PDB file of C-alpha atoms in Angstrom:
ATOM      1  CA  ALA R   1      -3.238  -2.702   6.728  1.00  0.00           C
ATOM      2  CA  ALA R   2      -4.673  -0.592   3.950  1.00  0.00           C
ATOM      3  CA  ASP R   3      -5.334   2.236   6.434  1.00  0.00           C
ATOM      4  CA  GLY R   4      -1.696   2.280   7.591  1.00  0.00           C
ATOM      5  CA  SER R   5      -2.552   1.184  11.141  1.00  0.00           C
ATOM      6  CA  SER R   6      -0.283  -1.878  11.083  1.00  0.00           C
ATOM      7  CA  LEU R   7       2.198  -3.958   9.145  1.00  0.00           C
ATOM      8  CA  VAL R   8       2.199  -7.754   8.895  1.00  0.00           C
ATOM      9  CA  ILE R   9       5.434  -9.675   8.304  1.00  0.00           C
ATOM     10  CA  VAL R  10       5.380 -13.363   7.374  1.00  0.00           C
ATOM     11  CA  ASP R  11       8.598 -15.332   7.813  1.00  0.00           C
ATOM     12  CA  GLY R  12       8.460 -18.914   6.586  1.00  0.00           C
ATOM     13  CA  ARG R  13      11.069 -21.506   7.416  1.00  0.00           C
ATOM     14  CA  VAL R  14      10.943 -25.260   7.172  1.00  0.00           C
ATOM     15  CA  THR R  15      12.255 -26.692  10.432  1.00  0.00           C
ATOM     16  CA  ASP R  16      12.813 -30.152   8.964  1.00  0.00           C
ATOM     17  CA  GLY R  17      11.672 -32.006   5.856  1.00  0.00           C
ATOM     18  CA  ARG R  18       8.221 -32.878   7.190  1.00  0.00           C
ATOM     19  CA  VAL R  19       7.154 -30.169   9.612  1.00  0.00           C
ATOM     20  CA  GLY R  20       7.356 -26.471   8.982  1.00  0.00           C
ATOM     21  CA  ARG R  21       6.605 -23.295  10.861  1.00  0.00           C
ATOM     22  CA  PHE R  22       6.003 -19.784   9.709  1.00  0.00           C
ATOM     23  CA  LEU R  23       6.008 -16.728  11.904  1.00  0.00           C
ATOM     24  CA  VAL R  24       3.457 -13.916  11.587  1.00  0.00           C
ATOM     25  CA  THR R  25       4.330 -10.646  13.281  1.00  0.00           C
ATOM     26  CA  ARG R  26       1.955  -7.709  13.336  1.00  0.00           C
ATOM     27  CA  ILE R  27       3.471  -4.319  14.130  1.00  0.00           C
ATOM     28  CA  GLY R  28       1.412  -1.234  15.015  1.00  0.00           C
ATOM     29  CA  ALA R  29       1.849   2.198  13.454  1.00  0.00           C
ATOM     30  CA  ARG R  30       3.958   3.327  16.434  1.00  0.00           C
ATOM     31  CA  GLY R  31       6.358   0.397  16.065  1.00  0.00           C
ATOM     32  CA  HIS R  32       4.997  -1.786  18.877  1.00  0.00           C
ATOM     33  CA  THR R  33       4.463  -5.517  18.364  1.00  0.00           C
ATOM     34  CA  ILE R  34       0.754  -6.367  18.408  1.00  0.00           C
ATOM     35  CA  TYR R  35       1.519 -10.084  18.154  1.00  0.00           C
ATOM     36  CA  SER R  36       4.160 -12.473  16.949  1.00  0.00           C
ATOM     37  CA  ARG R  37       3.003 -16.068  16.609  1.00  0.00           C
ATOM     38  CA  ALA R  38       4.283 -19.238  14.982  1.00  0.00           C
ATOM     39  CA  TYR R  39       1.972 -21.528  13.001  1.00  0.00           C
ATOM     40  CA  ARG R  40       2.673 -25.088  11.891  1.00  0.00           C
ATOM     41  CA  TYR R  41       2.174 -26.252   8.338  1.00  0.00           C
ATOM     42  CA  GLU R  42       2.995 -29.222   6.165  1.00  0.00           C
ATOM     43  CA  PRO R  43       5.578 -28.254   3.522  1.00  0.00           C
ATOM     44  CA  GLU R  44       4.580 -28.929  -0.089  1.00  0.00           C
ATOM     45  CA  PRO R  45       7.346 -30.017  -2.461  1.00  0.00           C
ATOM     46  CA  VAL R  46       8.075 -27.764  -5.424  1.00  0.00           C
ATOM     47  CA  PRO R  47       6.270 -29.357  -8.414  1.00  0.00           C
ATOM     48  CA  GLN R  48       8.580 -30.292 -11.253  1.00  0.00           C
ATOM     49  CA  SER R  49       6.585 -28.088 -13.657  1.00  0.00           C
ATOM     50  CA  ILE R  50       7.331 -25.013 -11.505  1.00  0.00           C
ATOM     51  CA  ALA R  51      11.001 -25.961 -11.167  1.00  0.00           C
ATOM     52  CA  ASP R  52      11.243 -26.417 -14.944  1.00  0.00           C
ATOM     53  CA  SER R  53       9.548 -23.071 -15.600  1.00  0.00           C
ATOM     54  CA  LEU R  54      12.211 -21.382 -13.474  1.00  0.00           C
ATOM     55  CA  ILE R  55      15.244 -23.292 -14.737  1.00  0.00           C
ATOM     56  CA  LYS R  56      14.566 -23.589 -18.494  1.00  0.00           C
ATOM     57  CA  PRO R  57      14.662 -19.854 -19.335  1.00  0.00           C
ATOM     58  CA  VAL R  58      18.025 -19.531 -17.581  1.00  0.00           C
ATOM     59  CA  THR R  59      19.575 -22.610 -19.165  1.00  0.00           C
ATOM     60  CA  ALA R  60      18.338 -21.516 -22.586  1.00  0.00           C
ATOM     61  CA  GLN R  61      20.585 -18.463 -22.209  1.00  0.00           C
ATOM     62  CA  VAL R  62      23.388 -20.048 -20.184  1.00  0.00           C
ATOM     63  CA  PRO R  63      23.514 -23.833 -20.795  1.00  0.00           C
ATOM     64  CA  PHE R  64      26.047 -24.639 -18.057  1.00  0.00           C
ATOM     65  CA  ALA R  65      24.005 -22.802 -15.370  1.00  0.00           C
ATOM     66  CA  GLU R  66      21.707 -25.723 -14.506  1.00  0.00           C
ATOM     67  CA  SER R  67      24.230 -27.435 -12.235  1.00  0.00           C
ATOM     68  CA  HIS R  68      24.591 -24.174 -10.258  1.00  0.00           C
ATOM     69  CA  ILE R  69      20.891 -23.414  -9.738  1.00  0.00           C
ATOM     70  CA  ARG R  70      19.569 -24.301  -6.291  1.00  0.00           C
ATOM     71  CA  LEU R  71      15.820 -24.273  -5.730  1.00  0.00           C
ATOM     72  CA  PRO R  72      14.167 -24.755  -2.349  1.00  0.00           C
ATOM     73  CA  ASP R  73      12.774 -28.200  -1.552  1.00  0.00           C
ATOM     74  CA  SER R  74       9.328 -26.825  -0.709  1.00  0.00           C
ATOM     75  CA  LEU R  75       6.973 -24.052  -1.746  1.00  0.00           C
ATOM     76  CA  PRO R  76       6.760 -20.977   0.484  1.00  0.00           C
ATOM     77  CA  PRO R  77       4.244 -21.458   3.303  1.00  0.00           C
ATOM     78  CA  ILE R  78       2.342 -18.276   2.384  1.00  0.00           C
ATOM     79  CA  SER R  79       1.846 -16.945  -1.150  1.00  0.00           C
ATOM     80  CA  ALA R  80      -0.162 -13.808  -0.235  1.00  0.00           C
ATOM     81  CA  ALA R  81      -1.269 -11.857   2.809  1.00  0.00           C
ATOM     82  CA  VAL R  82      -4.207  -9.462   3.047  1.00  0.00           C
ATOM     83  CA  VAL R  83      -4.745  -7.272   6.107  1.00  0.00           C
ATOM     84  CA  HIS R  84      -8.215  -5.820   6.617  1.00  0.00           C
ATOM     85  CA  THR R  85      -9.190  -2.610   8.356  1.00  0.00           C
ATOM     86  CA  GLU R  86     -11.223  -4.481  10.981  1.00  0.00           C
ATOM     87  CA  GLY R  87      -8.022  -6.298  11.971  1.00  0.00           C
ATOM     88  CA  SER R  88      -8.254  -9.761  10.425  1.00  0.00           C
ATOM     89  CA  VAL R  89      -5.372 -11.155   8.403  1.00  0.00           C
ATOM     90  CA  TRP R  90      -5.981 -13.548   5.502  1.00  0.00           C
ATOM     91  CA  LEU R  91      -2.995 -15.733   4.565  1.00  0.00           C
ATOM     92  CA  ARG R  92      -3.055 -17.584   1.266  1.00  0.00           C
ATOM     93  CA  ARG R  93      -1.328 -20.933   0.810  1.00  0.00           C
ATOM     94  CA  GLY R  94      -0.882 -22.385  -2.638  1.00  0.00           C
ATOM     95  CA  GLU R  95       0.436 -21.636  -6.053  1.00  0.00           C
ATOM     96  CA  ARG R  96      -0.963 -21.134  -9.537  1.00  0.00           C
ATOM     97  CA  GLU R  97      -0.721 -24.774 -10.536  1.00  0.00           C
ATOM     98  CA  PHE R  98      -3.417 -25.987  -8.151  1.00  0.00           C
ATOM     99  CA  ALA R  99      -7.200 -25.712  -8.699  1.00  0.00           C
ATOM    100  CA  ASN R 100      -7.851 -24.558  -5.115  1.00  0.00           C
ATOM    101  CA  VAL R 101      -5.855 -22.740  -2.485  1.00  0.00           C
ATOM    102  CA  ASP R 102      -6.175 -22.660   1.273  1.00  0.00           C
ATOM    103  CA  TRP R 103      -6.684 -19.421   3.164  1.00  0.00           C
ATOM    104  CA  LEU R 104      -5.907 -19.152   6.858  1.00  0.00           C
ATOM    105  CA  VAL R 105      -7.859 -16.380   8.611  1.00  0.00           C
ATOM    106  CA  LEU R 106      -6.438 -14.763  11.749  1.00  0.00           C
ATOM    107  CA  ASP R 107      -8.311 -12.461  14.112  1.00  0.00           C
ATOM    108  CA  PRO R 108      -6.816  -9.102  15.233  1.00  0.00           C
ATOM    109  CA  ARG R 109      -4.814 -10.878  17.991  1.00  0.00           C
ATOM    110  CA  GLY R 110      -3.412 -13.597  15.719  1.00  0.00           C
ATOM    111  CA  SER R 111      -5.711 -16.473  16.672  1.00  0.00           C
ATOM    112  CA  ILE R 112      -6.908 -18.713  13.855  1.00  0.00           C
ATOM    113  CA  THR R 113     -10.595 -18.053  13.205  1.00  0.00           C
ATOM    114  CA  GLY R 114     -11.033 -19.943   9.955  1.00  0.00           C
ATOM    115  CA  ARG R 115      -9.557 -22.108   7.261  1.00  0.00           C
ATOM    116  CA  LEU R 116     -11.012 -21.895   3.787  1.00  0.00           C
ATOM    117  CA  ASN R 117     -10.356 -23.887   0.627  1.00  0.00           C
ATOM    118  CA  LEU R 118     -11.309 -21.628  -2.273  1.00  0.00           C
ATOM    119  CA  PRO R 119     -10.845 -21.636  -6.050  1.00  0.00           C
ATOM    120  CA  ILE R 120      -7.510 -20.308  -7.267  1.00  0.00           C
ATOM    121  CA  THR R 121      -9.462 -17.545  -9.046  1.00  0.00           C
ATOM    122  CA  PHE R 122     -10.571 -16.110  -5.659  1.00  0.00           C
ATOM    123  CA  GLN R 123      -8.431 -12.987  -5.366  1.00  0.00           C
ATOM    124  CA  GLN R 124      -7.986 -10.013  -3.069  1.00  0.00           C
ATOM    125  CA  PRO R 125     -10.657 -10.696  -0.439  1.00  0.00           C
ATOM    126  CA  TYR R 126     -12.082  -7.693   1.376  1.00  0.00           C
ATOM    127  CA  VAL R 127     -13.954  -8.223   4.644  1.00  0.00           C
ATOM    128  CA  ALA R 128     -16.546  -5.772   5.979  1.00  0.00           C
ATOM    129  CA  ASN R 129     -19.738  -6.034   8.025  1.00  0.00           C
ATOM    130  CA  GLY R 130     -19.893  -9.819   8.074  1.00  0.00           C
ATOM    131  CA  LYS R 131     -19.358 -10.131   4.323  1.00  0.00           C
ATOM    132  CA  VAL R 132     -16.419 -11.148   2.151  1.00  0.00           C
ATOM    133  CA  TRP R 133     -16.041  -9.417  -1.191  1.00  0.00           C
ATOM    134  CA  ALA R 134     -13.638 -10.835  -3.760  1.00  0.00           C
ATOM    135  CA  VAL R 135     -12.700 -10.810  -7.397  1.00  0.00           C
ATOM    136  CA  ILE R 136     -13.156 -14.152  -9.144  1.00  0.00           C
ATOM    137  CA  LEU R 137     -11.884 -14.785 -12.665  1.00  0.00           C
ATOM    138  CA  ASP R 138     -13.825 -17.009 -15.043  1.00  0.00           C
ATOM    139  CA  GLU R 139     -12.238 -19.399 -17.565  1.00  0.00           C
ATOM    140  CA  LEU R 140     -11.532 -16.443 -19.902  1.00  0.00           C
ATOM    141  CA  ASP R 141      -9.985 -14.393 -17.052  1.00  0.00           C
ATOM    142  CA  VAL R 142     -12.978 -12.032 -16.988  1.00  0.00           C
ATOM    143  CA  PRO R 143     -13.175 -10.592 -13.448  1.00  0.00           C
ATOM    144  CA  TYR R 144     -16.386 -10.727 -11.420  1.00  0.00           C
ATOM    145  CA  LEU R 145     -17.025  -9.113  -8.068  1.00  0.00           C
ATOM    146  CA  VAL R 146     -18.743 -11.575  -5.723  1.00  0.00           C
ATOM    147  CA  ARG R 147     -20.012 -11.321  -2.156  1.00  0.00           C
ATOM    148  CA  PHE R 148     -20.074 -14.123   0.399  1.00  0.00           C
ATOM    149  CA  GLY R 149     -21.728 -14.126   3.809  1.00  0.00           C
ATOM    150  CA  ILE R 150     -19.765 -15.234   6.878  1.00  0.00           C
ATOM    151  CA  ASN R 151     -21.424 -17.822   9.074  1.00  0.00           C
ATOM    152  CA  GLU R 152     -19.876 -17.757  12.548  1.00  0.00           C
ATOM    153  CA  GLY R 153     -18.913 -21.167  13.914  1.00  0.00           C
ATOM    154  CA  ASN R 154     -19.207 -22.995  10.576  1.00  0.00           C
TER     155      ASN R 154
END
């Protein structure tokens, strides 16, 4: 958390080709485990464009390297984590190539309280007093600060 009250560790592992699990562990400032919970997800294959963007720069320098490069079969389950001072944890799924990304919102005890599908330009959410503040980039990458209200139960 930004205030130093806890640390969140996300460990993602695909258990088989179709079903995955990632583990979220929250540790308090004194080293005690606040929670450690596993969440299921559906693994997304690594798009060829992302694989190419990783492999081509290497093979341009070392042509024989391609046969030795091993990429994972799927994208990581979580691409960002944001811990808020009120205790919620926002976990971002998705990569730059997609128009929207999913956010999984956990309460202070690790229970899922929301799932959001937001534009890829939605960055660094901050939650306070029933509002979500975030930076959104327009098509020219100009940042805007926006505020959303939170409707409970919707």
